[in-house]
PDB file of C-alpha atoms in Angstrom:
ATOM      1  CA  UNK A1152       0.595 -22.438   7.032  1.00  0.00           C
ATOM      2  CA  UNK A1153       0.306 -20.279  10.079  1.00  0.00           C
ATOM      3  CA  UNK A1154      -1.486 -17.151  11.276  1.00  0.00           C
ATOM      4  CA  UNK A1155      -0.529 -15.626  14.590  1.00  0.00           C
ATOM      5  CA  UNK A1156      -2.148 -12.555  16.099  1.00  0.00           C
ATOM      6  CA  UNK A1157      -0.012 -11.826  19.108  1.00  0.00           C
ATOM      7  CA  UNK A1158       1.080  -9.223  21.580  1.00  0.00           C
ATOM      8  CA  UNK A1159       4.594 -10.512  22.083  1.00  0.00           C
ATOM      9  CA  UNK A1160       7.492  -9.526  19.811  1.00  0.00           C
ATOM     10  CA  UNK A1161       8.773 -11.961  17.200  1.00  0.00           C
ATOM     11  CA  UNK A1162      12.269 -12.567  15.916  1.00  0.00           C
ATOM     12  CA  UNK A1163      12.521 -12.057  12.185  1.00  0.00           C
ATOM     13  CA  UNK A1164      15.618 -14.265  12.016  1.00  0.00           C
ATOM     14  CA  UNK A1165      14.033 -17.168  13.894  1.00  0.00           C
ATOM     15  CA  UNK A1166      10.780 -16.985  11.967  1.00  0.00           C
ATOM     16  CA  UNK A1167      12.518 -16.889   8.583  1.00  0.00           C
ATOM     17  CA  UNK A1168      14.949 -19.655   9.474  1.00  0.00           C
ATOM     18  CA  UNK A1169      12.266 -22.054  10.652  1.00  0.00           C
ATOM     19  CA  UNK A1170       9.974 -21.196   7.748  1.00  0.00           C
ATOM     20  CA  UNK A1171      12.737 -21.783   5.214  1.00  0.00           C
ATOM     21  CA  UNK A1172      13.893 -24.997   6.896  1.00  0.00           C
ATOM     22  CA  UNK A1173      10.364 -26.395   6.588  1.00  0.00           C
ATOM     23  CA  UNK A1174      10.156 -25.380   2.922  1.00  0.00           C
ATOM     24  CA  UNK A1175      12.865 -27.273   1.114  1.00  0.00           C
ATOM     25  CA  UNK A1176      10.541 -27.880  -1.845  1.00  0.00           C
ATOM     26  CA  UNK A1177      10.313 -24.140  -2.454  1.00  0.00           C
ATOM     27  CA  UNK A1178      12.910 -22.349  -4.543  1.00  0.00           C
ATOM     28  CA  UNK A1179      11.716 -18.918  -3.453  1.00  0.00           C
ATOM     29  CA  UNK A1180      10.889 -17.384  -0.083  1.00  0.00           C
ATOM     30  CA  UNK A1181       9.660 -13.774   0.059  1.00  0.00           C
ATOM     31  CA  UNK A1182       9.153 -11.836   3.267  1.00  0.00           C
ATOM     32  CA  UNK A1183       7.797  -8.422   4.188  1.00  0.00           C
ATOM     33  CA  UNK A1184       8.240  -6.843   7.619  1.00  0.00           C
ATOM     34  CA  UNK A1185       6.300  -3.782   8.741  1.00  0.00           C
ATOM     35  CA  UNK A1186       7.875  -1.775  11.561  1.00  0.00           C
ATOM     36  CA  UNK A1187       6.731   1.082  13.800  1.00  0.00           C
ATOM     37  CA  UNK A1188       7.937   4.270  12.147  1.00  0.00           C
ATOM     38  CA  UNK A1189       9.000   7.424  13.957  1.00  0.00           C
ATOM     39  CA  UNK A1190       9.702  10.501  11.871  1.00  0.00           C
ATOM     40  CA  UNK A1191      12.235  13.107  13.085  1.00  0.00           C
ATOM     41  CA  UNK A1192       9.781  16.018  12.594  1.00  0.00           C
ATOM     42  CA  UNK A1193       7.219  14.342  14.878  1.00  0.00           C
ATOM     43  CA  UNK A1194       8.906  11.685  17.026  1.00  0.00           C
ATOM     44  CA  UNK A1195       6.551   8.902  18.009  1.00  0.00           C
ATOM     45  CA  UNK A1196       6.459   7.804  21.635  1.00  0.00           C
ATOM     46  CA  UNK A1197       4.578   4.586  20.984  1.00  0.00           C
ATOM     47  CA  UNK A1198       1.803   2.993  18.964  1.00  0.00           C
ATOM     48  CA  UNK A1199      -1.284   1.185  20.251  1.00  0.00           C
ATOM     49  CA  UNK A1200      -2.846  -1.453  18.000  1.00  0.00           C
ATOM     50  CA  UNK A1201      -6.341  -2.716  18.615  1.00  0.00           C
ATOM     51  CA  UNK A1202      -8.025  -5.592  16.773  1.00  0.00           C
ATOM     52  CA  UNK A1203     -11.231  -7.609  16.626  1.00  0.00           C
ATOM     53  CA  UNK A1204     -10.383 -11.038  18.089  1.00  0.00           C
ATOM     54  CA  UNK A1205     -12.042 -13.799  16.105  1.00  0.00           C
ATOM     55  CA  UNK A1206     -12.798 -11.732  13.028  1.00  0.00           C
ATOM     56  CA  UNK A1207      -9.113 -10.886  12.559  1.00  0.00           C
ATOM     57  CA  UNK A1208      -8.044 -14.525  12.337  1.00  0.00           C
ATOM     58  CA  UNK A1209     -11.030 -15.499  10.153  1.00  0.00           C
ATOM     59  CA  UNK A1210     -10.446 -12.623   7.753  1.00  0.00           C
ATOM     60  CA  UNK A1211      -6.735 -13.333   7.382  1.00  0.00           C
ATOM     61  CA  UNK A1212      -7.333 -17.041   6.755  1.00  0.00           C
ATOM     62  CA  UNK A1213      -9.786 -16.045   4.012  1.00  0.00           C
ATOM     63  CA  UNK A1214      -7.131 -13.850   2.330  1.00  0.00           C
ATOM     64  CA  UNK A1215      -4.641 -16.690   2.555  1.00  0.00           C
ATOM     65  CA  UNK A1216      -7.062 -19.097   0.928  1.00  0.00           C
ATOM     66  CA  UNK A1217      -7.655 -16.605  -1.880  1.00  0.00           C
ATOM     67  CA  UNK A1218      -3.910 -16.168  -2.339  1.00  0.00           C
ATOM     68  CA  UNK A1219      -3.407 -19.941  -2.395  1.00  0.00           C
ATOM     69  CA  UNK A1220      -6.089 -20.308  -5.071  1.00  0.00           C
ATOM     70  CA  UNK A1221      -4.555 -17.573  -7.205  1.00  0.00           C
ATOM     71  CA  UNK A1222      -0.839 -18.324  -6.987  1.00  0.00           C
ATOM     72  CA  UNK A1223       1.206 -21.464  -6.864  1.00  0.00           C
ATOM     73  CA  UNK A1224       2.301 -21.280  -3.234  1.00  0.00           C
ATOM     74  CA  UNK A1225       4.073 -23.875  -1.147  1.00  0.00           C
ATOM     75  CA  UNK A1226       3.505 -22.244   2.206  1.00  0.00           C
ATOM     76  CA  UNK A1227       2.718 -18.959   3.933  1.00  0.00           C
ATOM     77  CA  UNK A1228       2.974 -17.310   7.315  1.00  0.00           C
ATOM     78  CA  UNK A1229       1.417 -14.157   8.741  1.00  0.00           C
ATOM     79  CA  UNK A1230       2.245 -12.694  12.146  1.00  0.00           C
ATOM     80  CA  UNK A1231       0.502  -9.479  13.204  1.00  0.00           C
ATOM     81  CA  UNK A1232       0.990  -7.866  16.587  1.00  0.00           C
ATOM     82  CA  UNK A1233      -1.343  -5.801  18.712  1.00  0.00           C
ATOM     83  CA  UNK A1234      -1.028  -3.825  21.961  1.00  0.00           C
ATOM     84  CA  UNK A1235       1.646  -1.258  22.781  1.00  0.00           C
ATOM     85  CA  UNK A1236       4.552  -1.091  20.346  1.00  0.00           C
ATOM     86  CA  UNK A1237       7.609   1.161  20.468  1.00  0.00           C
ATOM     87  CA  UNK A1238       9.303   2.806  17.471  1.00  0.00           C
ATOM     88  CA  UNK A1239      11.407   0.301  15.553  1.00  0.00           C
ATOM     89  CA  UNK A1240       9.472  -2.747  16.760  1.00  0.00           C
ATOM     90  CA  UNK A1241       8.088  -5.249  14.270  1.00  0.00           C
ATOM     91  CA  UNK A1242       4.337  -4.978  13.642  1.00  0.00           C
ATOM     92  CA  UNK A1243       3.708  -7.477  10.885  1.00  0.00           C
ATOM     93  CA  UNK A1244       5.447 -10.277   9.029  1.00  0.00           C
ATOM     94  CA  UNK A1245       4.233 -11.865   5.801  1.00  0.00           C
ATOM     95  CA  UNK A1246       6.223 -14.775   4.366  1.00  0.00           C
ATOM     96  CA  UNK A1247       5.341 -16.735   1.257  1.00  0.00           C
ATOM     97  CA  UNK A1248       7.113 -19.515  -0.568  1.00  0.00           C
ATOM     98  CA  UNK A1249       6.751 -20.938  -4.039  1.00  0.00           C
ATOM     99  CA  UNK A1250       8.684 -22.891  -6.598  1.00  0.00           C
ATOM    100  CA  UNK A1251       9.624 -19.722  -8.501  1.00  0.00           C
ATOM    101  CA  UNK A1252       9.887 -16.172  -7.227  1.00  0.00           C
ATOM    102  CA  UNK A1253       7.028 -14.411  -9.059  1.00  0.00           C
ATOM    103  CA  UNK A1254       4.237 -16.274  -7.237  1.00  0.00           C
ATOM    104  CA  UNK A1255       5.820 -15.643  -3.851  1.00  0.00           C
ATOM    105  CA  UNK A1256       6.381 -11.930  -4.577  1.00  0.00           C
ATOM    106  CA  UNK A1257       2.868 -11.337  -5.880  1.00  0.00           C
ATOM    107  CA  UNK A1258       1.140 -13.295  -3.111  1.00  0.00           C
ATOM    108  CA  UNK A1259       3.063 -11.419  -0.388  1.00  0.00           C
ATOM    109  CA  UNK A1260       2.181  -8.091  -2.036  1.00  0.00           C
ATOM    110  CA  UNK A1261      -1.489  -9.103  -2.268  1.00  0.00           C
ATOM    111  CA  UNK A1262      -1.622 -10.257   1.364  1.00  0.00           C
ATOM    112  CA  UNK A1263      -0.089  -6.997   2.584  1.00  0.00           C
ATOM    113  CA  UNK A1264      -2.553  -4.896   0.563  1.00  0.00           C
ATOM    114  CA  UNK A1265      -5.455  -6.788   2.141  1.00  0.00           C
ATOM    115  CA  UNK A1266      -3.980  -6.631   5.645  1.00  0.00           C
ATOM    116  CA  UNK A1267      -3.669  -2.843   5.324  1.00  0.00           C
ATOM    117  CA  UNK A1268      -7.328  -2.095   4.765  1.00  0.00           C
ATOM    118  CA  UNK A1269      -9.423  -5.245   5.152  1.00  0.00           C
ATOM    119  CA  UNK A1270      -8.146  -6.840   8.350  1.00  0.00           C
ATOM    120  CA  UNK A1271      -9.787  -5.412  11.492  1.00  0.00           C
ATOM    121  CA  UNK A1272      -6.831  -3.602  13.071  1.00  0.00           C
ATOM    122  CA  UNK A1273      -6.727   0.028  14.180  1.00  0.00           C
ATOM    123  CA  UNK A1274      -3.594   1.978  15.033  1.00  0.00           C
ATOM    124  CA  UNK A1275      -3.296   4.832  17.444  1.00  0.00           C
ATOM    125  CA  UNK A1276      -0.183   6.990  17.580  1.00  0.00           C
ATOM    126  CA  UNK A1277       1.054   8.721  20.693  1.00  0.00           C
ATOM    127  CA  UNK A1278       3.603  11.492  20.077  1.00  0.00           C
ATOM    128  CA  UNK A1279       4.705  14.781  21.643  1.00  0.00           C
ATOM    129  CA  UNK A1280       2.164  16.566  19.453  1.00  0.00           C
ATOM    130  CA  UNK A1281      -0.686  14.479  20.801  1.00  0.00           C
ATOM    131  CA  UNK A1282      -2.664  11.293  20.414  1.00  0.00           C
ATOM    132  CA  UNK A1283      -4.495  10.283  17.267  1.00  0.00           C
ATOM    133  CA  UNK A1284      -5.932   7.341  15.373  1.00  0.00           C
ATOM    134  CA  UNK A1285      -4.176   6.580  12.102  1.00  0.00           C
ATOM    135  CA  UNK A1286      -6.510   7.252   9.180  1.00  0.00           C
ATOM    136  CA  UNK A1287      -6.859   4.957   6.205  1.00  0.00           C
ATOM    137  CA  UNK A1288      -5.387   6.317   2.977  1.00  0.00           C
ATOM    138  CA  UNK A1289      -7.026   6.535  -0.454  1.00  0.00           C
ATOM    139  CA  UNK A1290      -3.853   4.903  -1.822  1.00  0.00           C
ATOM    140  CA  UNK A1291      -4.697   1.752   0.176  1.00  0.00           C
ATOM    141  CA  UNK A1292      -7.991   1.411  -1.711  1.00  0.00           C
ATOM    142  CA  UNK A1293      -6.233   2.022  -5.035  1.00  0.00           C
ATOM    143  CA  UNK A1294      -3.737  -0.712  -4.129  1.00  0.00           C
ATOM    144  CA  UNK A1295      -6.578  -3.219  -3.680  1.00  0.00           C
ATOM    145  CA  UNK A1296      -7.967  -2.457  -7.146  1.00  0.00           C
ATOM    146  CA  UNK A1297      -4.815  -3.936  -8.682  1.00  0.00           C
ATOM    147  CA  UNK A1298      -5.958  -7.398  -7.598  1.00  0.00           C
ATOM    148  CA  UNK A1299      -9.458  -7.337  -9.084  1.00  0.00           C
TER     149      UNK A1299
ATOM    150  CA  UNK B1053     -30.932  -9.846  21.757  1.00  0.00           C
ATOM    151  CA  UNK B1054     -27.886  -8.885  19.765  1.00  0.00           C
ATOM    152  CA  UNK B1055     -24.325  -8.264  20.841  1.00  0.00           C
ATOM    153  CA  UNK B1056     -22.959  -4.941  19.595  1.00  0.00           C
ATOM    154  CA  UNK B1057     -19.231  -4.230  19.567  1.00  0.00           C
ATOM    155  CA  UNK B1058     -17.416  -0.934  19.061  1.00  0.00           C
ATOM    156  CA  UNK B1059     -13.790  -0.402  18.109  1.00  0.00           C
ATOM    157  CA  UNK B1060     -11.242   2.423  17.867  1.00  0.00           C
ATOM    158  CA  UNK B1061     -12.623   5.975  18.086  1.00  0.00           C
ATOM    159  CA  UNK B1062     -16.193   4.721  17.866  1.00  0.00           C
ATOM    160  CA  UNK B1063     -15.588   2.820  21.119  1.00  0.00           C
ATOM    161  CA  UNK B1064     -13.982   5.917  22.686  1.00  0.00           C
ATOM    162  CA  UNK B1065     -16.871   8.179  21.717  1.00  0.00           C
ATOM    163  CA  UNK B1066     -19.497   5.744  22.984  1.00  0.00           C
ATOM    164  CA  UNK B1067     -17.560   4.964  26.130  1.00  0.00           C
ATOM    165  CA  UNK B1068     -17.676   1.163  26.114  1.00  0.00           C
ATOM    166  CA  UNK B1069     -16.637  -1.673  23.845  1.00  0.00           C
ATOM    167  CA  UNK B1070     -19.616  -4.011  24.051  1.00  0.00           C
ATOM    168  CA  UNK B1071     -23.271  -4.186  24.969  1.00  0.00           C
ATOM    169  CA  UNK B1072     -26.230  -6.468  24.432  1.00  0.00           C
ATOM    170  CA  UNK B1073     -29.350  -4.796  23.129  1.00  0.00           C
ATOM    171  CA  UNK B1074     -32.924  -5.606  22.282  1.00  0.00           C
ATOM    172  CA  UNK B1075     -33.812  -4.339  18.816  1.00  0.00           C
ATOM    173  CA  UNK B1076     -36.297  -4.854  16.008  1.00  0.00           C
ATOM    174  CA  UNK B1077     -33.990  -3.210  13.464  1.00  0.00           C
ATOM    175  CA  UNK B1078     -33.894  -5.098  10.169  1.00  0.00           C
ATOM    176  CA  UNK B1079     -31.017  -3.222   8.529  1.00  0.00           C
ATOM    177  CA  UNK B1080     -27.724  -1.832   9.808  1.00  0.00           C
ATOM    178  CA  UNK B1081     -28.894   1.688   9.090  1.00  0.00           C
ATOM    179  CA  UNK B1082     -32.039   1.218  11.228  1.00  0.00           C
ATOM    180  CA  UNK B1083     -29.876   0.055  14.113  1.00  0.00           C
ATOM    181  CA  UNK B1084     -27.606   3.105  13.773  1.00  0.00           C
ATOM    182  CA  UNK B1085     -30.627   5.435  13.900  1.00  0.00           C
ATOM    183  CA  UNK B1086     -31.784   3.619  17.020  1.00  0.00           C
ATOM    184  CA  UNK B1087     -28.365   3.783  18.692  1.00  0.00           C
ATOM    185  CA  UNK B1088     -28.093   7.513  17.959  1.00  0.00           C
ATOM    186  CA  UNK B1089     -31.042   8.157  20.272  1.00  0.00           C
ATOM    187  CA  UNK B1090     -29.146   6.580  23.195  1.00  0.00           C
ATOM    188  CA  UNK B1091     -27.086   9.674  23.964  1.00  0.00           C
ATOM    189  CA  UNK B1092     -24.582  12.281  22.858  1.00  0.00           C
ATOM    190  CA  UNK B1093     -21.686   9.826  22.697  1.00  0.00           C
ATOM    191  CA  UNK B1094     -23.587   7.588  20.276  1.00  0.00           C
ATOM    192  CA  UNK B1095     -24.710  10.560  18.240  1.00  0.00           C
ATOM    193  CA  UNK B1096     -21.121  11.786  17.982  1.00  0.00           C
ATOM    194  CA  UNK B1097     -19.818   8.296  17.114  1.00  0.00           C
ATOM    195  CA  UNK B1098     -22.296   7.841  14.274  1.00  0.00           C
ATOM    196  CA  UNK B1099     -22.332  11.458  13.046  1.00  0.00           C
ATOM    197  CA  UNK B1100     -20.483  10.605   9.798  1.00  0.00           C
ATOM    198  CA  UNK B1101     -21.959   7.386   8.370  1.00  0.00           C
ATOM    199  CA  UNK B1102     -19.559   7.469   5.405  1.00  0.00           C
ATOM    200  CA  UNK B1103     -16.642   6.582   7.690  1.00  0.00           C
ATOM    201  CA  UNK B1104     -18.421   3.798   9.584  1.00  0.00           C
ATOM    202  CA  UNK B1105     -17.683   0.168   8.702  1.00  0.00           C
ATOM    203  CA  UNK B1106     -19.796  -2.696   9.930  1.00  0.00           C
ATOM    204  CA  UNK B1107     -19.352  -6.437  10.388  1.00  0.00           C
ATOM    205  CA  UNK B1108     -22.284  -8.794  10.858  1.00  0.00           C
ATOM    206  CA  UNK B1109     -21.286 -12.011  12.592  1.00  0.00           C
ATOM    207  CA  UNK B1110     -17.668 -11.154  11.770  1.00  0.00           C
ATOM    208  CA  UNK B1111     -18.279 -10.655   8.023  1.00  0.00           C
ATOM    209  CA  UNK B1112     -17.997  -7.183   6.476  1.00  0.00           C
ATOM    210  CA  UNK B1113     -21.354  -5.710   5.516  1.00  0.00           C
ATOM    211  CA  UNK B1114     -22.803  -2.321   4.669  1.00  0.00           C
ATOM    212  CA  UNK B1115     -25.543   0.053   5.789  1.00  0.00           C
ATOM    213  CA  UNK B1116     -28.195  -1.988   3.977  1.00  0.00           C
ATOM    214  CA  UNK B1117     -27.142  -5.399   5.275  1.00  0.00           C
ATOM    215  CA  UNK B1118     -29.847  -7.507   6.866  1.00  0.00           C
ATOM    216  CA  UNK B1119     -29.342  -7.923  10.610  1.00  0.00           C
ATOM    217  CA  UNK B1120     -32.587  -9.655  11.518  1.00  0.00           C
ATOM    218  CA  UNK B1121     -30.751 -12.943  12.186  1.00  0.00           C
ATOM    219  CA  UNK B1122     -27.468 -11.490  13.439  1.00  0.00           C
ATOM    220  CA  UNK B1123     -25.911 -12.484  16.757  1.00  0.00           C
ATOM    221  CA  UNK B1124     -23.006 -10.049  16.712  1.00  0.00           C
ATOM    222  CA  UNK B1125     -22.710  -6.656  15.032  1.00  0.00           C
ATOM    223  CA  UNK B1126     -19.524  -4.603  15.145  1.00  0.00           C
ATOM    224  CA  UNK B1127     -18.990  -0.959  14.241  1.00  0.00           C
ATOM    225  CA  UNK B1128     -15.560   0.454  13.489  1.00  0.00           C
ATOM    226  CA  UNK B1129     -13.760   3.055  11.358  1.00  0.00           C
ATOM    227  CA  UNK B1130     -11.836   2.061   8.211  1.00  0.00           C
ATOM    228  CA  UNK B1131      -9.212  -0.529   9.110  1.00  0.00           C
ATOM    229  CA  UNK B1132      -5.522   0.351   9.380  1.00  0.00           C
ATOM    230  CA  UNK B1133      -3.605  -2.891   9.635  1.00  0.00           C
ATOM    231  CA  UNK B1134      -0.235  -3.888   8.259  1.00  0.00           C
TER     232      UNK B1134
END
């Protein structure tokens, strides 16, 4: 069980290999990776991610505990980066493992929905058209309602 | 004395990320009204209360949350993680 809020990049391959190697009792490992997107109509130069040190870690651990109480999980890992990120770089990694796939899928989905709008991160995009903070979307709130 | 933190565009509008203030405010909303008198940047930052989120001692709260025993209060816009 690990939470890492870090500036440095992570290797998806290394993280998944070591997670899986430590989880031989699990029959299912699910992972989600979020990457910095750049759309052709408005190419992104870079993204800046700010967070609330202390609260971020505490909040994520709370989501993990809720996920562990709700689904039959063997293990879980969350890595979330902050600082300056270029298009194509990894932002976030959520990995869950369980005996059977459904618990791992649902828990990863739940954790991502909570990370999106309840973990204290803020994204700023810098593109040719200008600089702007990413706004939260109504669809993120709707996504959370699924888990009530 | 309470530590007040600002993030994202609230921090940019106010011009700094942290300050320690003396206040008798009992509720988050009272504190916001007080902060708004500190200058144009504050007034601009808190002009739309519906888009302001608050955490009291690193737990999410709301405009009516009690802050009389708080050590750390943070103001920020809706979160955009993931």
